[in-house]
Amino acid sequence: FAWAIATTKALQAFAALAPVLEGGAGTGYWAAGLRQCGATVTATDIAPRPEFWGPVAQADAGDAATDQRYAAHALFLCWPPSADDMAERALAAYQGDRVAYIGESMGGCVATDPFFELLEAQWRETASIGLPNWSGVHDHLRLYERA
């Protein structure tokens, strides 16, 4: 149901950042887990999949990140595509102070190099929580605060 597998530890640490704006939510898998931990989550995706886990609004992550209704939300990006600048645009547009990212590091199979360059230049990692990984994949939940 998702590229990244949720754990109780990751969900609880992440839920503490609520409210959350998730860009690229797909089926809403992570949003559902966060809601079960008591977090308020707005899940968005440019092409939402069938709602297996709960509501996912149709919206581009970059556009949603500019919406002032979500300025106090933590921005969440899970496995953003490497062939699209969605994560970079969302991070550049985001006006809040907390980001959660799940995926590999620069040079891995997710996001674009400019996304990672923005993270390094403007954000400070506050936590890294290991997740169960698919074979050959090395992703973590990483939490950031604006530098």
GROMACS .gro file of C-alpha atoms in nm:
model
  147
    1PHE     CA    1   0.000   0.000   0.000
    2ALA     CA    2   0.301   0.233   0.034
    3TRP     CA    3   0.671   0.251  -0.047
    4ALA     CA    4   0.753   0.334   0.316
    5ILE     CA    5   0.628   0.107   0.591
    6ALA     CA    6   0.488   0.278   0.900
    7THR     CA    7   0.594   0.181   1.251
    8THR     CA    8   0.438   0.285   1.582
    9LYS     CA    9   0.758   0.469   1.681
   10ALA     CA   10   0.767   0.667   1.355
   11LEU     CA   11   0.396   0.751   1.364
   12GLN     CA   12   0.408   0.870   1.725
   13ALA     CA   13   0.716   1.087   1.671
   14PHE     CA   14   0.568   1.233   1.355
   15ALA     CA   15   0.219   1.285   1.502
   16ALA     CA   16   0.375   1.521   1.757
   17LEU     CA   17   0.431   1.766   1.468
   18ALA     CA   18   0.057   1.788   1.387
   19PRO     CA   19  -0.125   1.939   1.216
   20VAL     CA   20   0.023   1.789   0.897
   21LEU     CA   21  -0.006   1.869   0.525
   22GLU     CA   22   0.092   1.564   0.321
   23GLY     CA   23   0.184   1.619  -0.043
   24GLY     CA   24   0.188   1.319  -0.275
   25ALA     CA   25  -0.026   1.113  -0.036
   26GLY     CA   26  -0.135   0.851  -0.289
   27THR     CA   27  -0.384   0.625  -0.114
   28GLY     CA   28  -0.355   0.808   0.220
   29TYR     CA   29  -0.173   0.523   0.400
   30TRP     CA   30   0.051   0.744   0.618
   31ALA     CA   31  -0.226   0.998   0.678
   32ALA     CA   32  -0.449   0.720   0.813
   33GLY     CA   33  -0.178   0.603   1.054
   34LEU     CA   34  -0.119   0.957   1.174
   35ARG     CA   35  -0.492   1.010   1.227
   36GLN     CA   36  -0.500   0.692   1.438
   37CYS     CA   37  -0.234   0.856   1.657
   38GLY     CA   38  -0.459   1.160   1.701
   39ALA     CA   39  -0.298   1.390   1.443
   40THR     CA   40  -0.492   1.626   1.220
   41VAL     CA   41  -0.385   1.555   0.861
   42THR     CA   42  -0.472   1.709   0.526
   43ALA     CA   43  -0.362   1.460   0.259
   44THR     CA   44  -0.323   1.576  -0.102
   45ASP     CA   45  -0.214   1.419  -0.429
   46ILE     CA   46  -0.215   1.543  -0.788
   47ALA     CA   47  -0.388   1.216  -0.888
   48PRO     CA   48  -0.539   1.058  -0.576
   49ARG     CA   49  -0.567   0.680  -0.578
   50PRO     CA   50  -0.879   0.503  -0.457
   51GLU     CA   51  -0.935   0.599  -0.095
   52PHE     CA   52  -0.827   0.282   0.079
   53TRP     CA   53  -0.727   0.466   0.395
   54GLY     CA   54  -0.924   0.788   0.403
   55PRO     CA   55  -0.973   1.115   0.220
   56VAL     CA   56  -0.704   1.245  -0.014
   57ALA     CA   57  -0.781   1.578  -0.181
   58GLN     CA   58  -0.677   1.642  -0.539
   59ALA     CA   59  -0.406   1.910  -0.526
   60ASP     CA   60  -0.051   1.959  -0.643
   61ALA     CA   61   0.189   1.955  -0.346
   62GLY     CA   62   0.353   2.281  -0.453
   63ASP     CA   63   0.017   2.456  -0.476
   64ALA     CA   64  -0.101   2.314  -0.143
   65ALA     CA   65   0.221   2.429   0.027
   66THR     CA   66   0.148   2.790  -0.075
   67ASP     CA   67  -0.205   2.779   0.072
   68GLN     CA   68  -0.213   2.996   0.384
   69ARG     CA   69  -0.466   2.759   0.546
   70TYR     CA   70  -0.173   2.520   0.591
   71ALA     CA   71   0.094   2.766   0.706
   72ALA     CA   72   0.089   2.621   1.060
   73HIS     CA   73   0.098   2.261   0.933
   74ALA     CA   74   0.410   2.047   0.913
   75LEU     CA   75   0.486   1.958   0.549
   76PHE     CA   76   0.514   1.585   0.487
   77LEU     CA   77   0.664   1.430   0.174
   78CYS     CA   78   0.690   1.052   0.147
   79TRP     CA   79   0.884   0.904  -0.144
   80PRO     CA   80   0.850   1.204  -0.374
   81PRO     CA   81   0.918   1.113  -0.737
   82SER     CA   82   1.268   1.152  -0.877
   83ALA     CA   83   1.140   1.230  -1.226
   84ASP     CA   84   0.933   1.528  -1.108
   85ASP     CA   85   1.018   1.846  -0.919
   86MET     CA   86   0.708   1.817  -0.694
   87ALA     CA   87   0.907   1.791  -0.369
   88GLU     CA   88   1.139   2.076  -0.461
   89ARG     CA   89   0.846   2.304  -0.551
   90ALA     CA   90   0.656   2.213  -0.233
   91LEU     CA   91   0.959   2.272  -0.010
   92ALA     CA   92   1.044   2.602  -0.181
   93ALA     CA   93   0.684   2.727  -0.147
   94TYR     CA   94   0.627   2.607   0.210
   95GLN     CA   95   0.616   2.890   0.467
   96GLY     CA   96   0.603   2.679   0.784
   97ASP     CA   97   0.876   2.564   1.017
   98ARG     CA   98   0.851   2.181   1.025
   99VAL     CA   99   0.914   1.924   0.755
  100ALA     CA  100   0.894   1.546   0.762
  101TYR     CA  101   1.050   1.351   0.477
  102ILE     CA  102   1.057   0.979   0.406
  103GLY     CA  103   1.290   0.845   0.141
  104GLU     CA  104   1.651   0.787   0.059
  105SER     CA  105   1.927   1.047   0.071
  106MET     CA  106   2.050   1.245  -0.229
  107GLY     CA  107   2.147   1.013  -0.510
  108GLY     CA  108   1.884   0.758  -0.407
  109CYS     CA  109   1.569   0.667  -0.595
  110VAL     CA  110   1.349   0.956  -0.475
  111ALA     CA  111   1.321   1.335  -0.510
  112THR     CA  112   1.556   1.558  -0.708
  113ASP     CA  113   1.900   1.693  -0.621
  114PRO     CA  114   1.762   2.050  -0.589
  115PHE     CA  115   1.519   1.922  -0.324
  116PHE     CA  116   1.808   1.788  -0.117
  117GLU     CA  117   2.007   2.106  -0.174
  118LEU     CA  118   1.715   2.310  -0.033
  119LEU     CA  119   1.692   2.077   0.268
  120GLU     CA  120   2.062   2.117   0.338
  121ALA     CA  121   2.062   2.495   0.292
  122GLN     CA  122   1.745   2.589   0.480
  123TRP     CA  123   1.662   2.310   0.723
  124ARG     CA  124   1.815   2.139   1.027
  125GLU     CA  125   1.752   1.770   1.084
  126THR     CA  126   1.613   1.710   1.434
  127ALA     CA  127   1.546   1.336   1.417
  128SER     CA  128   1.598   1.033   1.197
  129ILE     CA  129   1.387   0.725   1.263
  130GLY     CA  130   1.461   0.398   1.090
  131LEU     CA  131   1.184   0.220   0.904
  132PRO     CA  132   1.147  -0.133   0.774
  133ASN     CA  133   1.297  -0.129   0.426
  134TRP     CA  134   1.229  -0.310   0.104
  135SER     CA  135   1.528  -0.501  -0.032
  136GLY     CA  136   1.793  -0.261  -0.164
  137VAL     CA  137   1.622   0.050  -0.022
  138HIS     CA  138   1.753   0.263   0.263
  139ASP     CA  139   1.485   0.508   0.372
  140HIS     CA  140   1.417   0.680   0.704
  141LEU     CA  141   1.166   0.921   0.849
  142ARG     CA  142   1.360   1.245   0.887
  143LEU     CA  143   1.222   1.541   1.078
  144TYR     CA  144   1.344   1.895   1.013
  145GLU     CA  145   1.307   2.245   1.152
  146ARG     CA  146   1.374   2.560   0.955
  147ALA     CA  147   1.734   2.672   1.012
   0.00000   0.00000   0.00000
